[in-house]
Coordinates of C-alpha atoms in Angstrom, one line a residue:
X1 CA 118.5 71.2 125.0
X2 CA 115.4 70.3 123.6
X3 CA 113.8 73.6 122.1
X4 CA 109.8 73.9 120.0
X5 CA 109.6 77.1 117.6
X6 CA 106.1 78.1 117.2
X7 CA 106.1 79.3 113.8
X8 CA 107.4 78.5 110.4
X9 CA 107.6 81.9 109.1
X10 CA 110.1 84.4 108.7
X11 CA 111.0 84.6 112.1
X12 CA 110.4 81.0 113.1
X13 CA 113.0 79.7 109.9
X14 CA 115.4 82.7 110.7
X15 CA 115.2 81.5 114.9
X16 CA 115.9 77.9 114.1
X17 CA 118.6 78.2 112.0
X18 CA 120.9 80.7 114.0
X19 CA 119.7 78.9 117.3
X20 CA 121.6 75.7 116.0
X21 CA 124.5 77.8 114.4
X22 CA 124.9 79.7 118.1
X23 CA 124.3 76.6 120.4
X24 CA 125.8 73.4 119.6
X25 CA 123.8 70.3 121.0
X26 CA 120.4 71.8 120.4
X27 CA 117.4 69.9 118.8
X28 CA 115.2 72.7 117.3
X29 CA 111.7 71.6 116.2
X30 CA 109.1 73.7 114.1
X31 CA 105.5 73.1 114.6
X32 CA 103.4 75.3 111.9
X33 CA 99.3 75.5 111.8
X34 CA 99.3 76.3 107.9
X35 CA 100.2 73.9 105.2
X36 CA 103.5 75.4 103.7
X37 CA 106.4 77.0 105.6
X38 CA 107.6 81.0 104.9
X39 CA 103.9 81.3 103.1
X40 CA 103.9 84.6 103.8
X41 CA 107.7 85.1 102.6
X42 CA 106.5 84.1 99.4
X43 CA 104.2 86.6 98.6
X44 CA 105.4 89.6 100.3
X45 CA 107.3 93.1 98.0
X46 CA 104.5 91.9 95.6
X47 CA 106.7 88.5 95.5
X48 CA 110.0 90.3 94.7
X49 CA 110.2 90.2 98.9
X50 CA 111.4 93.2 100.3
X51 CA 114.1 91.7 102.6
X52 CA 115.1 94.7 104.7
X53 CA 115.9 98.4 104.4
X54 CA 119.2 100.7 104.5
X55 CA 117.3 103.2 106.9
X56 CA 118.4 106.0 105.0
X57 CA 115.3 108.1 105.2
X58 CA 114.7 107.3 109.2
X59 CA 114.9 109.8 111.4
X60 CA 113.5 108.4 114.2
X61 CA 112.8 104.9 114.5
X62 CA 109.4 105.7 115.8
X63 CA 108.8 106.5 111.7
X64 CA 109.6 103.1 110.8
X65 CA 108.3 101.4 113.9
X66 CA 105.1 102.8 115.2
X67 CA 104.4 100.0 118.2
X68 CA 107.5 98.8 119.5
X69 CA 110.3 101.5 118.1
X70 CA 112.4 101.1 121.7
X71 CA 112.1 97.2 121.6
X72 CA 113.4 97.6 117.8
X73 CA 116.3 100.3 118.8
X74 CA 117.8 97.2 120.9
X75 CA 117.2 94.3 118.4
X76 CA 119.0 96.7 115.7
X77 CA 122.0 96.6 118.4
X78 CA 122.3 93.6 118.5
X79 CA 121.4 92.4 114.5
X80 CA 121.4 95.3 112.1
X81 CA 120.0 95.4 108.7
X82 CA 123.6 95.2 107.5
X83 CA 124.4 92.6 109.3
X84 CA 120.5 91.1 107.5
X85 CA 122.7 91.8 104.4
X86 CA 125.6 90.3 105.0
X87 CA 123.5 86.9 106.7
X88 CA 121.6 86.5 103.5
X89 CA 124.8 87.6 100.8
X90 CA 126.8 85.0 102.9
X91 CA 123.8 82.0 101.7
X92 CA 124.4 82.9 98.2
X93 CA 121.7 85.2 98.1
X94 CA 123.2 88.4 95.3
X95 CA 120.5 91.4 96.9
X96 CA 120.0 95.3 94.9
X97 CA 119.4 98.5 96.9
X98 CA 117.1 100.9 95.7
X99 CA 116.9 104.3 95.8
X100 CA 114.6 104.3 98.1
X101 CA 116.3 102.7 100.4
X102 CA 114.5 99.0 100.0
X103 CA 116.6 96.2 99.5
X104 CA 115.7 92.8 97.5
X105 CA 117.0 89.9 96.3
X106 CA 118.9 90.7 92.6
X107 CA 116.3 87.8 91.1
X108 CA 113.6 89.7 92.7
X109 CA 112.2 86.7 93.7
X110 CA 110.8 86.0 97.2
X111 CA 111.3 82.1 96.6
X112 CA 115.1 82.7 96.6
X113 CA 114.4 83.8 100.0
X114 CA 112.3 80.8 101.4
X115 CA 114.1 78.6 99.5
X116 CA 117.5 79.3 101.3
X117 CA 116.2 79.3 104.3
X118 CA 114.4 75.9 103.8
X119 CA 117.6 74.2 102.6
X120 CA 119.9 75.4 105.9
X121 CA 116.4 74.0 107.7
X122 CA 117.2 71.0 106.5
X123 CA 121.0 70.9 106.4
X124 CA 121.1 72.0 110.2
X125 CA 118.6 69.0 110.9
X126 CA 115.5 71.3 111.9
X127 CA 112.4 68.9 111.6
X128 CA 109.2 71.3 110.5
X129 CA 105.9 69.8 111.8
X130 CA 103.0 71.3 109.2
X131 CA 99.4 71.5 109.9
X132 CA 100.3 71.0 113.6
X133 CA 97.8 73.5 115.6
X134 CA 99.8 72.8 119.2
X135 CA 98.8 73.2 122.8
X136 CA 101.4 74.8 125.4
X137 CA 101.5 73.4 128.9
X138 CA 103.7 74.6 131.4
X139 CA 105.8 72.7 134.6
X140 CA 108.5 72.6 136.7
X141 CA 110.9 71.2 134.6
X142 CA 109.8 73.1 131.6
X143 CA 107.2 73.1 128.7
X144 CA 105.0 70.8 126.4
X145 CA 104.2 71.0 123.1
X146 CA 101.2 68.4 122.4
X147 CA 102.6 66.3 125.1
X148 CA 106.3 66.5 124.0
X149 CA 108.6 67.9 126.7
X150 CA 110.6 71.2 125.4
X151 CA 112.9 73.0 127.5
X152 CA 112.6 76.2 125.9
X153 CA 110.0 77.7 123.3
X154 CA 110.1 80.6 121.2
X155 CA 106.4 81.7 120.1
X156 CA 107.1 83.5 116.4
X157 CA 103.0 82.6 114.6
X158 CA 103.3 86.1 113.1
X159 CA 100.5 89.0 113.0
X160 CA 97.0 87.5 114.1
X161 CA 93.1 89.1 112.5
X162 CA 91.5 87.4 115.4
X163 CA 92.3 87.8 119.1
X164 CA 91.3 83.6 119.1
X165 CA 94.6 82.8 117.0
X166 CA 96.4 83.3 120.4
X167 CA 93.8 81.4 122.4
X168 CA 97.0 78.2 122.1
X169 CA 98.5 80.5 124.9
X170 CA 95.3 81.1 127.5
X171 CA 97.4 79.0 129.8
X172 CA 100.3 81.3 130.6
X173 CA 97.7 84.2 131.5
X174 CA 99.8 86.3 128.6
X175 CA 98.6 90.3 128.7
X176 CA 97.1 90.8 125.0
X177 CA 96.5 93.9 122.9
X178 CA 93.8 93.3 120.8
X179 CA 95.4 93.1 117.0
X180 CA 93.4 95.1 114.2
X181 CA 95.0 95.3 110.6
X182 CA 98.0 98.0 109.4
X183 CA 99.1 99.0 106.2
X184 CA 96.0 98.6 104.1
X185 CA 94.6 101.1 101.4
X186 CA 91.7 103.6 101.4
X187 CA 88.0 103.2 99.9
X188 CA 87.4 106.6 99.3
X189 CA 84.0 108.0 98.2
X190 CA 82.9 109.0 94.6
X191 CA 83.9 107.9 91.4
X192 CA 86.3 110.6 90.4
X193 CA 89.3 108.6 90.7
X194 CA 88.6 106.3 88.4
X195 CA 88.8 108.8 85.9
X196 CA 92.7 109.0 87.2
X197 CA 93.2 104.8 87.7
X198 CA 96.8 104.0 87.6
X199 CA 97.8 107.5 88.3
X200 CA 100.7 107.9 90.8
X201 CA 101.8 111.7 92.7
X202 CA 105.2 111.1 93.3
X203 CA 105.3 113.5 96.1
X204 CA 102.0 113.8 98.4
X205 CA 101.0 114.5 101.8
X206 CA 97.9 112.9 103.7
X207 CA 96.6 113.5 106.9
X208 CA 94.0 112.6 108.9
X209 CA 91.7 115.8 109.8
X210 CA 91.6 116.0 113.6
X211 CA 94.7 114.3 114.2
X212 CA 98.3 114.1 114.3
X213 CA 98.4 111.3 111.8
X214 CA 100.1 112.1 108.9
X215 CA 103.1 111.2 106.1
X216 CA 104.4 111.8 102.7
X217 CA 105.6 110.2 99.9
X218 CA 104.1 108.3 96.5
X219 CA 100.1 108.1 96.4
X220 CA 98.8 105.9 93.6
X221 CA 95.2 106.6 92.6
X222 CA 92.9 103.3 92.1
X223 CA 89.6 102.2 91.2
X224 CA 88.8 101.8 94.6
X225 CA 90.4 105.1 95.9
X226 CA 94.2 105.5 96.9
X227 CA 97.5 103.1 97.8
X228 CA 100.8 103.4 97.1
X229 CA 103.7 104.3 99.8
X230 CA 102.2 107.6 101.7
X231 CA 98.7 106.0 102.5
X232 CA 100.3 102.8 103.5
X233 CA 102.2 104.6 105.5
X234 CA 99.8 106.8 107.1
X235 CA 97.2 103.5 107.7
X236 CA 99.7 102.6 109.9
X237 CA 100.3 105.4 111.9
X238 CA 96.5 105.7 112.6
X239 CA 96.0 101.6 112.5
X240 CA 94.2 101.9 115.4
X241 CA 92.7 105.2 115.5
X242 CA 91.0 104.0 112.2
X243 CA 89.5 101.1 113.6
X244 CA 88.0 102.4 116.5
X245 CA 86.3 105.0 113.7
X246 CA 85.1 101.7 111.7
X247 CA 87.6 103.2 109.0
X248 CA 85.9 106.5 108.4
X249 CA 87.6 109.6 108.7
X250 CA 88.1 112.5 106.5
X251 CA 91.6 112.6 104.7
X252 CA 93.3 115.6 103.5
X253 CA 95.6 115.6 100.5
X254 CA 98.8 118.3 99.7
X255 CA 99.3 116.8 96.0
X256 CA 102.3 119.4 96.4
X257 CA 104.6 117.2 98.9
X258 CA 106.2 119.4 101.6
X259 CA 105.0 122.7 100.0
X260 CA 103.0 124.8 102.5
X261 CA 100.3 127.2 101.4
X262 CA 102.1 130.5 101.0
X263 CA 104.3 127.9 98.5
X264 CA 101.8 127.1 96.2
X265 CA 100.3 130.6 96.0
X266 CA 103.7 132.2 95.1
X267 CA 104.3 129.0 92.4
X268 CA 100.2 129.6 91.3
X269 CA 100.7 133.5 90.6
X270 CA 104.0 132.7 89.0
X271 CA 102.1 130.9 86.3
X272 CA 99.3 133.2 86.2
X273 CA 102.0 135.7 84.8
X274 CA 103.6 133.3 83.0
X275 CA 100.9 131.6 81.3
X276 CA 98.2 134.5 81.1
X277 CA 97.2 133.8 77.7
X278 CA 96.7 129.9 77.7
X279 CA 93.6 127.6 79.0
X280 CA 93.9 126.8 82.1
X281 CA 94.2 123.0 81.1
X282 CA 97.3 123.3 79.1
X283 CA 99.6 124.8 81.9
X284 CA 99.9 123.2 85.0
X285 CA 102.2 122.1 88.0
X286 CA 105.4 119.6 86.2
X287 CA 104.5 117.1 89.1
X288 CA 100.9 116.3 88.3
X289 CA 99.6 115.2 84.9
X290 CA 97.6 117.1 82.8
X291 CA 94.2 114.5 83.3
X292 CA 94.8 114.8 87.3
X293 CA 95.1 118.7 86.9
X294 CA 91.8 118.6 84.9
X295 CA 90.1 116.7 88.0
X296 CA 91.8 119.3 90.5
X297 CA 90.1 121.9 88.0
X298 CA 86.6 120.7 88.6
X299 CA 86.7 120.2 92.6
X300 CA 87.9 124.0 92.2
X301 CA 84.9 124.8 90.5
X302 CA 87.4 126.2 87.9
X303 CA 86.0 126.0 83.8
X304 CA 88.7 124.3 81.4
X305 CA 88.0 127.1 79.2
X306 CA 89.0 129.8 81.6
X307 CA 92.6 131.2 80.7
X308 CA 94.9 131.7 83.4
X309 CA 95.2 135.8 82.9
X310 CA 91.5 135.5 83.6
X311 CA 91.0 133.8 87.1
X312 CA 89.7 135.9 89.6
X313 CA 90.7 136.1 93.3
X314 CA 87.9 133.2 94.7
X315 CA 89.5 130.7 92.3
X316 CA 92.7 131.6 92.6
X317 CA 92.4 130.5 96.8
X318 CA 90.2 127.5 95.9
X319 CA 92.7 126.5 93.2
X320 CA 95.5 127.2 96.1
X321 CA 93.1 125.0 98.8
X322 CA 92.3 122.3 96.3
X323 CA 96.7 121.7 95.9
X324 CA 97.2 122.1 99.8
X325 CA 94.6 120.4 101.2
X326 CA 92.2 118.7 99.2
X327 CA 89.5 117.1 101.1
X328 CA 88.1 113.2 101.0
X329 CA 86.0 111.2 102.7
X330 CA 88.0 107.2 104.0
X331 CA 84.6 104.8 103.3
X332 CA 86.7 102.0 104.6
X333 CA 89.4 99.9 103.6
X334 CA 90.8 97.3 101.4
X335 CA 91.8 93.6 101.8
X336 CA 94.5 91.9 101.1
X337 CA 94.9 89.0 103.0
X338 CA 98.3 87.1 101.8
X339 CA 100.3 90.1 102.9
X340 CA 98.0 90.4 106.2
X341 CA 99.8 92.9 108.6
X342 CA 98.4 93.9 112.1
X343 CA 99.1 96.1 115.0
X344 CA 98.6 94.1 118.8
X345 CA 99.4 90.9 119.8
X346 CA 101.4 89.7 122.8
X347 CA 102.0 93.1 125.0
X348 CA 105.6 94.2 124.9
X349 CA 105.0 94.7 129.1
X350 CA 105.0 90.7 129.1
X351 CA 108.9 90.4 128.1
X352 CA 112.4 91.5 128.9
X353 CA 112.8 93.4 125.3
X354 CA 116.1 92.7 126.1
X355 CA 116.6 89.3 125.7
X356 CA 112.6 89.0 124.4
X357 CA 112.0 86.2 127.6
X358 CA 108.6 86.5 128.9
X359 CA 109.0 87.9 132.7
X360 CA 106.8 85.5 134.3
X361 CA 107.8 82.4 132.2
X362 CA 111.4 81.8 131.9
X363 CA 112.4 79.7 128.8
X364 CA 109.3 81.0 126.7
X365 CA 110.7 83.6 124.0
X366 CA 108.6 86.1 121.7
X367 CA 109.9 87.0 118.7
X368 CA 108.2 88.6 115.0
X369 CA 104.5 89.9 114.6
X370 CA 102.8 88.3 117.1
X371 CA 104.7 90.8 120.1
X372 CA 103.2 94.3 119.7
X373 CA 105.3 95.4 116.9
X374 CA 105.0 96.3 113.4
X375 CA 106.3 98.7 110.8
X376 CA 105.3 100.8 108.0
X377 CA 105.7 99.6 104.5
X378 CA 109.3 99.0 102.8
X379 CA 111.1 96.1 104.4
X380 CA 110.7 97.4 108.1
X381 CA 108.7 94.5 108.9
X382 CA 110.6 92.0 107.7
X383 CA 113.9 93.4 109.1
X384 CA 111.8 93.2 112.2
X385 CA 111.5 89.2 112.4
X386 CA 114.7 88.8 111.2
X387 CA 116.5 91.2 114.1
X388 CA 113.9 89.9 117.3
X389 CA 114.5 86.4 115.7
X390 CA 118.3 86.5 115.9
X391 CA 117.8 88.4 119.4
X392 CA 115.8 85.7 120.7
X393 CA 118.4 83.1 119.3
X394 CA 121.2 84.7 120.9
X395 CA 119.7 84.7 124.6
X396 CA 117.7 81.7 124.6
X397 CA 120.9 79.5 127.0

């Protein structure tokens, strides 16, 4: 059996390989547009790649997986992030778990990763075809890649920024949500923040006013507004919510993680009596630092000469709002292309999630970023390739 992967990324790599370990007699061939294989791999975790994720801090999948969490529930069945472990650990690969739950290889080097899975590329005979920009035909007997008869095909080009990157496929009259970019950082306005550059709130909460849209964890304050874990996150909660609003909205920040309101009042009169006889500057919450406290101070409207004894009730609720839910205004957001992630693609109501087979064209397999799935930040994505990859692997007979 004759069988094209479209693809030579994490998925495409991961799909070859196990198709030739689970079906003797196959000749797999990759055909890749770009000009080096797992590019993407390479530089993703910051280029420590962040290979998967124990799961320890899902509670529901739809957490980790926005688009596509009941697809994912049946992938996982099938290839787990343990059994991701235990794949990669069996290569050679040594990996480290951290606390967070993200897992990586021990180097903390991403090329360990695509170089592993380049060398059983080439010890299971996988030929990879680079700078090939293919055209799919369909017949009878099965498909064509550039003329060259295939009997089966699995599609795996990854997340697309244009809606033309899929325009290889116009043939099979494919149902397509239009993709437009996840986990991406905030442009927020004023210059405040750069006062606090490099500045990370260990435990936040952001939401989007008006919506639902919200999550918690790490915020990292930048020159160009905020990152880190909790706005990644909640960029790709709202991906597309954000993008019909031209990335505008108005963001509210609890720099006090899960504490509500009535919280933070009791802990701001507890320091009030405490602290009555210091500046307001020199006592402050043990999770913020004393240069982010003086910022919080001044969209209070609160003097850095006032003591705490002295505050009045006004400031003592604009101090509590300020904490709770500090208001910002999202310009627009921030670019990174090499770890490009985007929610749309191929619509999941195009394949058995099953077996990942498109209904209308049997043979032709989806697997990885281009289907209508993605994940927030922390190896989710990854795990994803790796899981539809072996999925599609498994079924393609």
């Amino acid at each position: 059996m004759r069988i094209a992967i479209i693809g030579a990324g994490a998925a495409g790599c991961f799909c070859a390989v196990n198709i030739k370990r689970l079906h003797s007699g196959c000749d797999v061939e990759i055909f890749e547009s770009g000009t080096r294989p797992l590019a993407k791999v390479a530089v993703t975790g910051g280029g420590r790649c962040n290979l998967t994720n124990t799961f320890q801090d899902v509670t529901r999948l739809s957490d980790a997986y926005p688009r596509g969490d009941k697809l994912m529930r049946r992938a996982l069945s099938v290839f787990s992030h343990e059994a991701t472990m235990e794949w990669f650990e069996r290569e050679g690969v040594a990996l480290t778990v951290q606390e967070d739950g993200c897992v990586f290889p021990k180097s903390q080097d991403a090329m360990e990763i695509v170089g592993t899975l380049l060398r059983l590329c080439r010890r299971e005979g996988i030929a990879i075809h680079l700078r090939t920009r293919v055209n799919i035909e369909e017949s009878a007997s099965g498909y064509s890649v550039d003329g060259k008869p295939f009997d089966k095909i699995v599609i795996c080009t990854g997340g697309c920024n244009r809606l033309s990157s899929l325009d290889f496929l116009s043939s099979l009259h494919l149902d397509i949500v239009p993709p437009v970019p996840s986990l991406f950082t905030f442009n927020v306005s004023g210059d405040w923040h750069q006062r606090l550059m490099g500045t990370v709130v260990e435990d936040a909460t952001v939401s989007l006013a008006g919506t639902r849209f919200r999550s918690r964890g790490p915020l990292l304050l930048t020159h160009w507004g905020m990152s880190g874990p909790s706005i990644l996150k909640l960029s790709s909660y709202s991906a597309r919510h954000l993008a019909e609003n031209d990335y505008k909205a108005v963001m509210s920040i609890n720099w006090c993680g899960g504490r509500n309101e009535d919280e933070i009042r009791n802990e701001i009169a507890d320091m009030l009596l405490s602290n009555d006889r210091k500046l307001i500057t020199n006592a402050y919450p043990t999770y913020l630092s004393q240069e982010h406290w003086a910022v919080l101070l001044d969209r209070a409207n609160i003097p850095h000469t006032q003591r705490w004894g002295a505050l009045n009730r006004k400031q003592v609720n604009r101090l509590v709002t300020v904490l709770s839910s500090d208001v910002y205004q999202i310009t627009g957001r921030c670019h990174f292309k090499e770890e490009f992630v985007t929610a749309g693609g191929i619509s999941l109501s195009n394949i058995n999630i099953k077996t990942l087979e498109a209904k209308r064209h049997p043979g032709l397999y989806f697997a990885g970023e281009v289907l209508d799935v993605d994940a927030i930040t922390g190896g989710f994505n990854l795990q994803a390739a790796w899981s539809m990859a072996y999925v599609a692997a498994s079924f393609l007979t």
